[in-house]
Short mmCIF file of C-alpha atoms and ligand atoms in Angstrom, two decimals:
data_model
loop_
_atom_site.label_atom_id
_atom_site.label_comp_id
_atom_site.label_asym_id
_atom_site.label_seq_id
_atom_site.Cartn_x
_atom_site.Cartn_y
_atom_site.Cartn_z
CA MET A 1 -9.69 17.50 0.23
CA LYS A 2 -8.30 16.76 -3.11
CA ILE A 3 -8.83 13.11 -4.52
CA ILE A 4 -6.22 12.14 -6.97
CA TYR A 5 -8.06 9.59 -9.29
CA SER A 6 -7.82 8.05 -12.57
CA PRO A 7 -10.16 5.38 -14.03
CA GLU A 8 -7.61 4.26 -15.96
CA HIS A 9 -6.54 1.73 -13.33
CA SER A 10 -9.12 -0.82 -14.93
CA GLN A 11 -6.63 -1.71 -17.07
CA HIS A 12 -5.15 -4.03 -14.52
CA ASN A 13 -8.02 -6.48 -14.65
CA THR A 14 -6.43 -9.56 -13.85
CA LYS A 15 -9.01 -12.95 -13.85
CA THR A 16 -6.91 -14.86 -11.21
CA GLU A 17 -5.66 -14.93 -8.03
CA LEU A 18 -4.13 -18.27 -6.41
CA SER A 19 -6.10 -18.84 -3.00
CA GLY A 20 -6.66 -21.88 -1.15
CA GLY A 21 -5.52 -23.87 -3.89
CA GLU A 22 -7.78 -22.58 -6.71
CA LEU A 23 -7.77 -19.70 -8.95
CA VAL A 24 -10.40 -17.23 -7.82
CA SER A 25 -11.49 -13.73 -8.82
CA PRO A 26 -8.88 -11.53 -7.42
CA PHE A 27 -9.91 -9.65 -4.15
CA GLU A 28 -8.06 -6.50 -5.19
CA CYS A 29 -10.35 -5.50 -8.06
CA ALA A 30 -11.70 -2.63 -10.11
CA ASP A 31 -14.87 -2.43 -8.59
CA ARG A 32 -13.52 -1.44 -5.31
CA MET A 33 -12.92 1.79 -7.10
CA GLU A 34 -16.22 2.47 -8.05
CA TYR A 35 -18.00 2.04 -4.52
CA ILE A 36 -15.24 4.51 -3.07
CA CYS A 37 -15.85 7.09 -5.77
CA LYS A 38 -19.46 6.68 -5.28
CA ALA A 39 -19.13 7.35 -1.44
CA LEU A 40 -16.67 10.00 -1.51
CA LYS A 41 -19.05 11.78 -3.88
CA GLU A 42 -22.32 11.10 -1.63
CA TYR A 43 -20.26 12.88 1.41
CA ASP A 44 -19.14 15.44 -0.77
CA LEU A 45 -15.39 14.98 0.40
CA GLY A 46 -13.56 16.58 -2.74
CA PRO A 47 -13.02 17.36 -6.18
CA LEU A 48 -11.66 14.18 -8.58
CA ILE A 49 -8.37 15.32 -10.09
CA GLU A 50 -6.65 13.69 -12.59
CA PRO A 51 -2.97 12.62 -11.92
CA ARG A 52 -0.29 14.14 -13.80
CA GLN A 53 2.59 12.13 -15.25
CA TYR A 54 5.94 12.34 -13.60
CA PRO A 55 9.62 11.21 -14.86
CA ARG A 56 10.39 7.65 -13.96
CA SER A 57 13.30 8.72 -12.01
CA HIS A 58 11.02 9.60 -9.10
CA VAL A 59 9.87 5.58 -8.76
CA GLU A 60 13.72 4.84 -9.59
CA LYS A 61 14.67 5.99 -6.00
CA ILE A 62 12.69 3.31 -4.73
CA HIS A 63 12.77 0.27 -6.89
CA SER A 64 15.78 -1.33 -8.74
CA LYS A 65 16.29 -0.84 -12.40
CA ASN A 66 16.27 -4.52 -13.27
CA TYR A 67 13.25 -4.85 -11.15
CA LEU A 68 11.28 -2.13 -13.23
CA GLU A 69 12.52 -3.79 -16.36
CA PHE A 70 10.92 -7.19 -15.37
CA LEU A 71 7.76 -5.30 -14.24
CA ASP A 72 7.53 -3.60 -17.93
CA SER A 73 8.42 -6.79 -19.71
CA CYS A 74 6.76 -9.33 -17.70
CA TRP A 75 3.48 -10.14 -19.70
CA GLU A 76 5.15 -9.87 -22.96
CA GLU A 77 8.03 -12.54 -21.92
CA TRP A 78 5.25 -14.60 -20.58
CA GLN A 79 3.09 -14.74 -23.56
CA ALA A 80 6.44 -15.21 -25.67
CA ALA A 81 6.83 -18.24 -23.76
CA GLY A 82 3.57 -19.65 -24.79
CA MET A 83 2.06 -19.73 -21.52
CA LYS A 84 -1.70 -19.84 -21.68
CA GLY A 85 -2.67 -18.28 -18.35
CA GLU A 86 -1.98 -15.29 -16.50
CA ALA A 87 1.62 -14.83 -15.08
CA ILE A 88 2.00 -16.74 -11.69
CA PRO A 89 5.46 -17.77 -10.47
CA THR A 90 6.03 -21.54 -9.42
CA ALA A 91 9.56 -21.42 -8.09
CA TRP A 92 11.54 -19.23 -5.71
CA PRO A 93 15.05 -18.74 -4.75
CA SER A 94 14.44 -20.28 -1.04
CA ARG A 95 16.65 -20.72 1.86
CA SER A 96 18.24 -23.64 0.35
CA MET A 97 19.23 -22.14 -2.92
CA THR A 98 21.21 -18.99 -2.41
CA SER A 99 22.88 -18.38 -5.89
CA PRO A 100 22.99 -14.64 -6.29
CA ARG A 101 22.13 -14.96 -10.36
CA ILE A 102 18.98 -13.71 -11.83
CA PRO A 103 17.72 -16.55 -14.09
CA GLU A 104 16.97 -15.47 -17.76
CA PHE A 105 13.67 -17.64 -18.66
CA ILE A 106 10.27 -15.74 -17.32
CA ASP A 107 9.37 -18.60 -15.20
CA GLY A 108 12.48 -18.27 -13.18
CA LYS A 109 12.62 -14.54 -13.20
CA LEU A 110 8.86 -14.41 -11.64
CA GLY A 111 10.05 -16.39 -8.70
CA TYR A 112 13.06 -14.10 -8.09
CA TYR A 113 10.86 -10.87 -8.33
CA ALA A 114 7.84 -12.26 -6.54
CA LEU A 115 7.55 -12.13 -2.71
CA ALA A 116 4.34 -14.39 -2.91
CA GLY A 117 2.38 -16.10 -5.48
CA GLU A 118 -1.35 -14.72 -5.25
CA THR A 119 -0.57 -11.76 -7.65
CA SER A 120 -1.14 -12.45 -10.96
CA ILE A 121 0.36 -10.24 -13.96
CA ALA A 122 -1.44 -9.82 -16.97
CA ALA A 123 -1.67 -6.87 -19.82
CA ASN A 124 -1.43 -3.54 -18.61
CA THR A 125 -0.49 -4.41 -15.08
CA ALA A 126 2.54 -2.67 -15.57
CA ARG A 127 0.71 0.18 -16.82
CA SER A 128 -1.59 0.70 -13.97
CA ALA A 129 1.09 -0.15 -11.60
CA TRP A 130 2.94 3.14 -13.03
CA LEU A 131 -0.23 5.05 -13.33
CA SER A 132 -0.99 4.24 -9.37
CA SER A 133 2.51 5.67 -8.79
CA ASN A 134 1.80 8.95 -10.82
CA ILE A 135 -1.64 9.32 -8.56
CA ALA A 136 0.82 9.32 -5.52
CA LEU A 137 3.24 11.45 -6.71
CA THR A 138 0.45 14.03 -7.86
CA ALA A 139 -1.11 13.79 -4.32
CA ALA A 140 2.41 14.16 -2.73
CA ASP A 141 2.71 17.37 -4.96
CA THR A 142 -0.36 18.69 -3.70
CA ILE A 143 0.85 18.56 -0.03
CA VAL A 144 4.32 20.20 -1.19
CA GLN A 145 2.04 23.05 -2.65
CA GLY A 146 0.74 23.75 0.75
CA GLU A 147 -2.70 21.68 0.95
CA THR A 148 -2.92 20.44 4.34
CA SER A 149 -4.44 17.22 3.25
CA CYS A 150 -4.80 15.04 0.02
CA PHE A 151 -6.23 11.68 -0.79
CA ALA A 152 -4.15 9.53 -3.57
CA LEU A 153 -6.95 7.15 -4.72
CA ALA A 154 -4.78 4.61 -6.30
CA ARG A 155 -4.77 1.10 -7.32
CA PRO A 156 -3.02 -1.31 -7.60
CA PRO A 157 -1.98 -0.93 -3.94
CA GLY A 158 1.95 -0.77 -2.97
CA HIS A 159 2.79 -1.29 0.61
CA HIS A 160 4.05 -4.89 0.08
CA ALA A 161 6.05 -4.07 -2.90
CA SER A 162 9.95 -3.80 -1.70
CA LYS A 163 12.79 -2.55 -3.68
CA ASP A 164 12.68 -5.39 -6.07
CA GLN A 165 9.88 -7.55 -5.36
CA TYR A 166 6.31 -7.46 -5.87
CA GLY A 167 3.34 -9.32 -4.19
CA GLY A 168 0.15 -9.07 -1.89
CA TYR A 169 -1.70 -7.21 -4.78
CA CYS A 170 1.31 -4.48 -4.97
CA PHE A 171 3.50 -3.73 -7.83
CA ILE A 172 5.20 -0.09 -7.12
CA ASN A 173 5.51 1.29 -3.36
CA ASN A 174 3.36 4.12 -3.92
CA ALA A 175 3.69 5.29 -0.45
CA ALA A 176 7.45 4.93 -0.62
CA VAL A 177 7.56 6.97 -3.88
CA ALA A 178 5.41 9.77 -2.27
CA THR A 179 7.33 9.77 0.82
CA GLN A 180 10.62 10.21 -1.15
CA TYR A 181 8.77 12.97 -3.03
CA LEU A 182 8.00 14.79 0.02
CA LEU A 183 11.80 14.57 1.08
CA ASP A 184 13.06 15.92 -2.06
CA ASN A 185 10.48 18.83 -2.02
CA GLY A 186 11.41 20.81 1.47
CA PHE A 187 9.97 18.22 4.11
CA ALA A 188 12.82 16.80 6.42
CA LYS A 189 10.90 14.15 8.70
CA VAL A 190 8.23 11.74 7.36
CA ALA A 191 5.86 9.89 9.66
CA LEU A 192 4.69 7.06 7.60
CA MET A 193 1.62 5.22 9.28
CA ASP A 194 0.50 2.18 7.50
CA VAL A 195 -3.24 1.64 8.92
CA ASP A 196 -3.85 -1.70 6.65
CA PHE A 197 -4.78 -4.58 8.16
CA HIS A 198 -1.35 -6.28 6.65
CA HIS A 199 1.83 -5.39 7.52
CA GLY A 200 3.40 -3.04 5.09
CA ASN A 201 6.66 -5.28 4.77
CA GLY A 202 7.67 -3.30 1.55
CA THR A 203 7.81 -0.09 2.83
CA GLN A 204 9.20 -1.11 6.28
CA ALA A 205 11.95 -2.81 4.10
CA ILE A 206 12.66 0.30 2.24
CA PHE A 207 13.16 2.38 4.94
CA TYR A 208 14.33 0.38 7.55
CA ASP A 209 17.86 1.51 7.69
CA ARG A 210 16.77 5.64 7.42
CA LYS A 211 16.32 8.14 10.01
CA ASP A 212 14.51 10.42 7.77
CA VAL A 213 11.10 8.19 7.64
CA PHE A 214 9.87 6.97 11.10
CA PHE A 215 7.37 3.92 9.70
CA SER A 216 4.91 2.45 11.89
CA SER A 217 2.00 -0.12 11.33
CA ILE A 218 -0.81 -1.91 12.98
CA HIS A 219 -1.54 -5.16 11.68
CA GLY A 220 -2.53 -8.87 11.94
CA ASP A 221 0.15 -10.70 13.88
CA PRO A 222 2.19 -12.22 10.94
CA THR A 223 2.67 -15.42 13.15
CA HIS A 224 -0.95 -15.89 11.73
CA GLU A 225 -1.45 -13.26 8.77
CA PHE A 226 0.02 -12.49 5.67
CA PRO A 227 3.14 -11.36 4.77
CA TYR A 228 4.27 -13.80 7.70
CA TYR A 229 7.91 -13.18 7.18
CA LEU A 230 8.02 -9.72 8.56
CA GLY A 231 6.19 -7.45 10.93
CA TYR A 232 7.03 -8.55 14.38
CA ALA A 233 7.43 -5.96 17.18
CA GLU A 234 11.06 -6.58 17.74
CA GLU A 235 11.76 -5.25 14.29
CA LYS A 236 12.99 -1.49 15.37
CA GLY A 237 15.06 -0.37 12.60
CA ALA A 238 18.67 -0.63 11.58
CA GLY A 239 22.06 1.54 11.78
CA GLU A 240 20.50 5.31 11.43
CA GLY A 241 17.29 4.07 11.29
CA LEU A 242 17.19 2.32 14.74
CA GLY A 243 14.34 3.37 16.73
CA TYR A 244 12.41 4.62 13.59
CA ASN A 245 10.51 1.49 13.07
CA LEU A 246 7.27 0.47 15.39
CA ASN A 247 5.35 -2.55 14.65
CA HIS A 248 1.88 -3.26 16.45
CA PRO A 249 1.20 -6.98 15.62
CA LEU A 250 -2.40 -7.56 17.13
CA PRO A 251 -4.42 -10.69 17.49
CA ALA A 252 -7.59 -11.75 15.16
CA GLY A 253 -10.79 -10.34 16.69
CA THR A 254 -9.18 -7.06 17.53
CA SER A 255 -11.73 -4.27 18.37
CA TYR A 256 -11.45 -0.58 17.40
CA SER A 257 -10.87 0.87 20.98
CA GLU A 258 -7.62 -1.77 21.30
CA TRP A 259 -6.51 -0.84 18.02
CA GLU A 260 -6.91 3.09 18.69
CA ALA A 261 -4.63 2.47 21.89
CA LYS A 262 -1.75 1.50 19.52
CA LEU A 263 -2.40 4.33 17.16
CA GLU A 264 -1.86 6.73 20.02
CA GLU A 265 1.33 4.99 20.76
CA SER A 266 2.41 5.73 17.39
CA LEU A 267 1.49 9.13 17.28
CA ILE A 268 3.18 9.96 20.36
CA ALA A 269 6.29 8.39 18.83
CA PHE A 270 6.00 10.51 15.64
CA LYS A 271 5.62 13.74 17.93
CA ALA A 272 8.77 13.04 19.81
CA TYR A 273 10.36 12.13 16.42
CA GLY A 274 9.54 15.70 15.06
CA ALA A 275 7.82 14.73 12.15
CA ASP A 276 6.62 17.78 9.72
CA VAL A 277 4.63 15.45 7.58
CA MET A 278 2.46 12.33 7.59
CA VAL A 279 2.00 9.71 5.20
CA VAL A 280 -1.05 7.01 5.88
CA SER A 281 -1.25 3.99 4.10
CA LEU A 282 -4.99 3.59 3.93
CA GLY A 283 -6.28 0.05 4.22
CA LEU A 284 -9.87 -0.57 5.14
CA ASP A 285 -9.16 -4.30 5.61
CA THR A 286 -9.35 -3.79 9.11
CA PHE A 287 -13.19 -3.78 8.88
CA GLU A 288 -15.25 -6.33 10.75
CA ASN A 289 -16.53 -7.84 7.41
CA ASP A 290 -13.29 -8.02 5.49
CA PRO A 291 -13.46 -11.10 3.39
CA ILE A 292 -9.30 -11.94 4.16
CA SER A 293 -8.75 -10.04 7.44
CA SER A 294 -9.93 -10.72 11.13
CA PHE A 295 -9.81 -7.25 13.15
CA LYS A 296 -13.47 -6.04 14.11
CA ILE A 297 -13.80 -2.32 13.20
CA LYS A 298 -17.14 -1.03 12.32
CA THR A 299 -18.21 1.50 9.76
CA ASP A 300 -18.85 4.33 11.90
CA GLU A 301 -15.75 3.79 14.01
CA TYR A 302 -13.71 4.93 10.76
CA LEU A 303 -14.79 8.47 11.63
CA LYS A 304 -12.81 8.01 15.00
CA MET A 305 -9.97 6.90 13.13
CA GLY A 306 -9.86 9.98 10.73
CA GLN A 307 -10.35 12.19 13.67
CA LYS A 308 -7.37 10.54 15.53
CA LEU A 309 -5.30 10.85 12.77
CA ALA A 310 -5.90 14.86 12.54
CA SER A 311 -4.99 15.13 16.08
CA LEU A 312 -1.21 14.75 15.20
CA GLU A 313 -1.86 18.40 13.43
CA LEU A 314 0.48 17.78 10.30
CA PRO A 315 -0.01 17.87 6.67
CA THR A 316 -1.36 14.35 5.66
CA LEU A 317 -1.10 12.49 2.73
CA PHE A 318 -3.72 9.51 2.53
CA ILE A 319 -2.64 6.74 0.03
CA MET A 320 -5.13 3.91 -0.51
CA GLU A 321 -4.11 0.42 0.08
CA GLY A 322 -6.49 -2.50 0.90
CA GLY A 323 -9.89 -3.21 1.73
CA TYR A 324 -11.78 -6.15 0.18
CA ALA A 325 -15.19 -5.76 1.42
CA VAL A 326 -16.19 -4.10 -1.77
CA GLU A 327 -19.83 -3.01 -0.76
CA ASP A 328 -18.64 -1.26 2.40
CA ILE A 329 -15.31 0.13 1.72
CA GLY A 330 -16.49 3.47 0.08
CA TYR A 331 -18.26 4.27 3.56
CA ASN A 332 -15.27 3.15 5.54
CA THR A 333 -13.04 5.14 3.52
CA ALA A 334 -15.19 8.27 3.10
CA ASN A 335 -15.90 8.06 6.98
CA VAL A 336 -11.65 8.35 7.70
CA LEU A 337 -11.64 11.14 5.37
CA LYS A 338 -14.77 12.71 6.98
CA GLY A 339 -13.46 12.21 10.45
CA PHE A 340 -10.30 13.85 9.26
CA LEU A 341 -11.68 16.93 8.03
CA GLN A 342 -14.04 17.28 10.92
CA ALA A 343 -11.22 17.37 13.47
CA THR A 344 -9.24 19.99 11.21
C1 OKP B 1 -2.85 -6.97 0.34
B1 OKP B 1 -3.13 -5.66 1.25
C2 OKP B 1 -6.69 -14.67 0.12
C3 OKP B 1 -5.18 -14.35 1.01
C4 OKP B 1 -4.69 -13.27 0.39
C5 OKP B 1 -2.60 -12.06 0.32
C6 OKP B 1 -3.16 -10.77 1.32
C7 OKP B 1 -2.74 -9.41 0.59
C8 OKP B 1 -2.89 -8.08 1.20
N1 OKP B 1 -7.09 -16.05 -0.01
N2 OKP B 1 -3.22 -13.06 1.09
O1 OKP B 1 -2.13 -5.40 2.28
O2 OKP B 1 -4.48 -5.43 1.57
ZN1 ZN B 2 -4.18 -5.33 3.68
#
C-alpha cells in the first residue's frame, strides 16, 4: 500500500494547548508521525511517497473563502496585534449573541472561526494544514489511478474542521477534500467511515444534506466526550441526505467486540447504499491507553479492525486523524493496514 507522507508536517509545532485550565504541550504533536513511520517501515507496509501540490480549488469546494483567508492570515494578524503567545480564541458568537457580522479584529475573528479553544495557531500552522490536504489529495489520486488502497499519513488531522470552522486540532478537512476529489474523478457514492474516538462533526456537517456521501462514525458518546454538540444517534441526515448519516455513540469502556458490532452495522448500510469507494478517517485514539479517550481497544485488535474494513471489498483510502498514545500509535496504525492487506 502506498503511503503518502511529508516530513514537512513538523512545521506545525505549537507549544500550547489549553487543557484543564493550563497551557500544556499539545497532544497532537509532530512525534506521532515518527512512531508511525517507524512501525510502517518495520512491518514493510509500503513505500513512503511525497505529496504533489494540487490547486487550492479542491479545498475551496469544501471550505469557505473567508475561512481560508482567515487561516492564511491569522498568525500574522495575531502578531501584528502585539499578542505574546500563540493564537487562542477567548470570545465566541454564542447563543445569546447572534449578529451575523464578522469582526475585523483578530481576537474576534478567532472566536468566529473556532469551534473550540484547545487548538492554538502559530507560524506555519496554515502551511502544514495545506500540506496535509495535499497528502489527502495525492492519496485520493492514487485510488483514482486504480490502486485498491492507499494511506494518507497526514497531520494536522481534519475531521473536526467544518466549512468555516477549525478546532479539535483540525484546520482543513482532509477526508472531505479527498472524498470530493473521488466524486469529481469517476466515483459516484462514497462510504465515509470515521473510526476516530471523537465524532467527526466537521465531516458530518459538510455532507449532511448530500446523498453522494454516506457518513458513519463510531465514537465516544458526546454527552460526555468532545465535540459535545454533535454526534448523536438521532442525526440521520437532511433533505436529499436523509438516511445517509449514521452515528454510533458508545460509552466509556467500550471493548473491541462491542465496537466491531457497530462497524458491522455501518458496513451493511454502506453495502445497501451501493458505495463504490470507501474513505476511512483513521484515528487510533480508541486505544486502551490513549491519554484523552476512553475506549478499550488493544494493539492486536487493530488487525481485526483492518480485516473487517477489508470485508467491504471496496477501494479504500485511509486518512490519518487522531491518536495520542504516542509510543503505541505506530503499531496500532500499522496493524490496521496490515490486517486490511492480509484480508485483500
Ligand atoms: C481530536 B481528534 C484534552 C481534551 C482534548 C479535544 C480533543 C480533540 C480530538 N484535555 N479535547 O478527533 O482526535
Ligand atoms: Zn480523536
